[in-house]
């Protein structure tokens, strides 16, 4: 994840105290993870994440909705905790979040983690179908978003919010416009193709595709981009996704809300 | 004879080659339908309505069901067809390890190989210009970095990426590396492990791979004439 890498590589300076306070507040109010009641169960999965990271938020919400117990292992990307040799050796050789440890088995990449846990029966089938064309359609979205929605939303966020924070330099209007146009080409596809004739991205009910997509799009909120102005279907869909995922959706995005200064109620 | 599984592809595209080889090697009956991205054949309304609403290649229709995206198609085939187990093995956590690699490839090696191919070959071809040195150098540096990472993170002392048997990870990876290699990039300089792995995979894949690679390289040489309505961004899925 280039955004977090850049942030930690250069080291936050201006707003670090503010971020620390905001982040600590979020952590204090975190919904406690459920403890396993069956003593014969293996140790809960260790989940390494930072709620500043879009896929980390998505998996956080999915795990909560699935009632899957896990051990919280928060990694502060802004402090470069993922860039140490210890992290690389002990936690994740890719030096990124999210990743999991399942009784010693280490796995990275949010989509791979999702599929692994689904194969183990940890993710209910209404969220990630196991069979036939239902899974194909969710898979198609998960693969499409990598190089389209995720890439362009992250680039816009980085250009407008992260780089000025790190360098103190304001990007040119032309540069902002370029990245906004690239992002909106993909938002157009979400609005006109994925959401055509249905309430959710892959059908009439929520799946992990919606959760991943919403977490990507919410990232742009921090860059003062309001997707709801131009995209009425996305606006209505985001409301449905939030309603379906709460209270976990708001917990996962509390940091995003705080930084952007706009709660989910604003202008809805 | 018409088959219910139709595969739409262009061998200029890495994923098209990987899936085509998988289908042939697995002996899955399918109808091969070549589409020319350089001629913009995937951008027509007919293609959008009858083949794929995203106008992407590769794409399949299976009894009329439309699907795009390399990994989604691969998983569909693994689930619905008789794909030999070694391509996507359940044992020893092979599936999750392959999923991890394919996700990494998409945002790392796939980006680097595509960028290099576009700057070195595709853009000059479409615009009838010489490659822009700055852009090629930048893409080359990115490619150097990602190949080093690939070698360090995914290649080990085993024969293939996932162990002693070839899997879709190996097939997908070799098709990515062929993208810059076929236009003159030396991927193996100071990368002995990569070179050994490459030869091992190539030998294992045998005639299906050689045939497809031959067609890809013939396309590169033979594209000196013909219309150029294709869009550069559409080459990579």
PDB file of C-alpha atoms in Angstrom, chain B residues 2 8 25 67 72 103 114 117 150 155 161 170 175-177 179-180 192 205:
ATOM      1  CA  UNK B   2     -19.817 -24.906 -30.910  1.00  0.00           C
ATOM      2  CA  UNK B   8     -12.385 -14.357 -25.838  1.00  0.00           C
ATOM      3  CA  UNK B  25      -3.280 -28.143 -20.703  1.00  0.00           C
ATOM      4  CA  UNK B  67     -17.354 -13.251 -16.695  1.00  0.00           C
ATOM      5  CA  UNK B  72     -12.206 -14.699 -11.299  1.00  0.00           C
ATOM      6  CA  UNK B 103      -3.103 -10.647  -5.430  1.00  0.00           C
ATOM      7  CA  UNK B 114       2.463  -3.678 -18.380  1.00  0.00           C
ATOM      8  CA  UNK B 117       5.419  -3.009 -22.437  1.00  0.00           C
ATOM      9  CA  UNK B 150       9.493 -11.645  -6.975  1.00  0.00           C
ATOM     10  CA  UNK B 155      11.148 -18.341  -5.368  1.00  0.00           C
ATOM     11  CA  UNK B 161       6.681 -21.567  -6.592  1.00  0.00           C
ATOM     12  CA  UNK B 170       3.904 -20.318 -12.015  1.00  0.00           C
ATOM     13  CA  UNK B 175       3.343 -14.996 -18.799  1.00  0.00           C
ATOM     14  CA  UNK B 176       4.027 -11.724 -16.983  1.00  0.00           C
ATOM     15  CA  UNK B 177       7.780 -12.057 -17.408  1.00  0.00           C
ATOM     16  CA  UNK B 179       5.744  -9.483 -21.603  1.00  0.00           C
ATOM     17  CA  UNK B 180       8.987  -7.453 -21.289  1.00  0.00           C
ATOM     18  CA  UNK B 192      20.113 -16.931 -11.418  1.00  0.00           C
ATOM     19  CA  UNK B 205       4.475 -26.411 -19.725  1.00  0.00           C
TER      20      UNK B 205
END
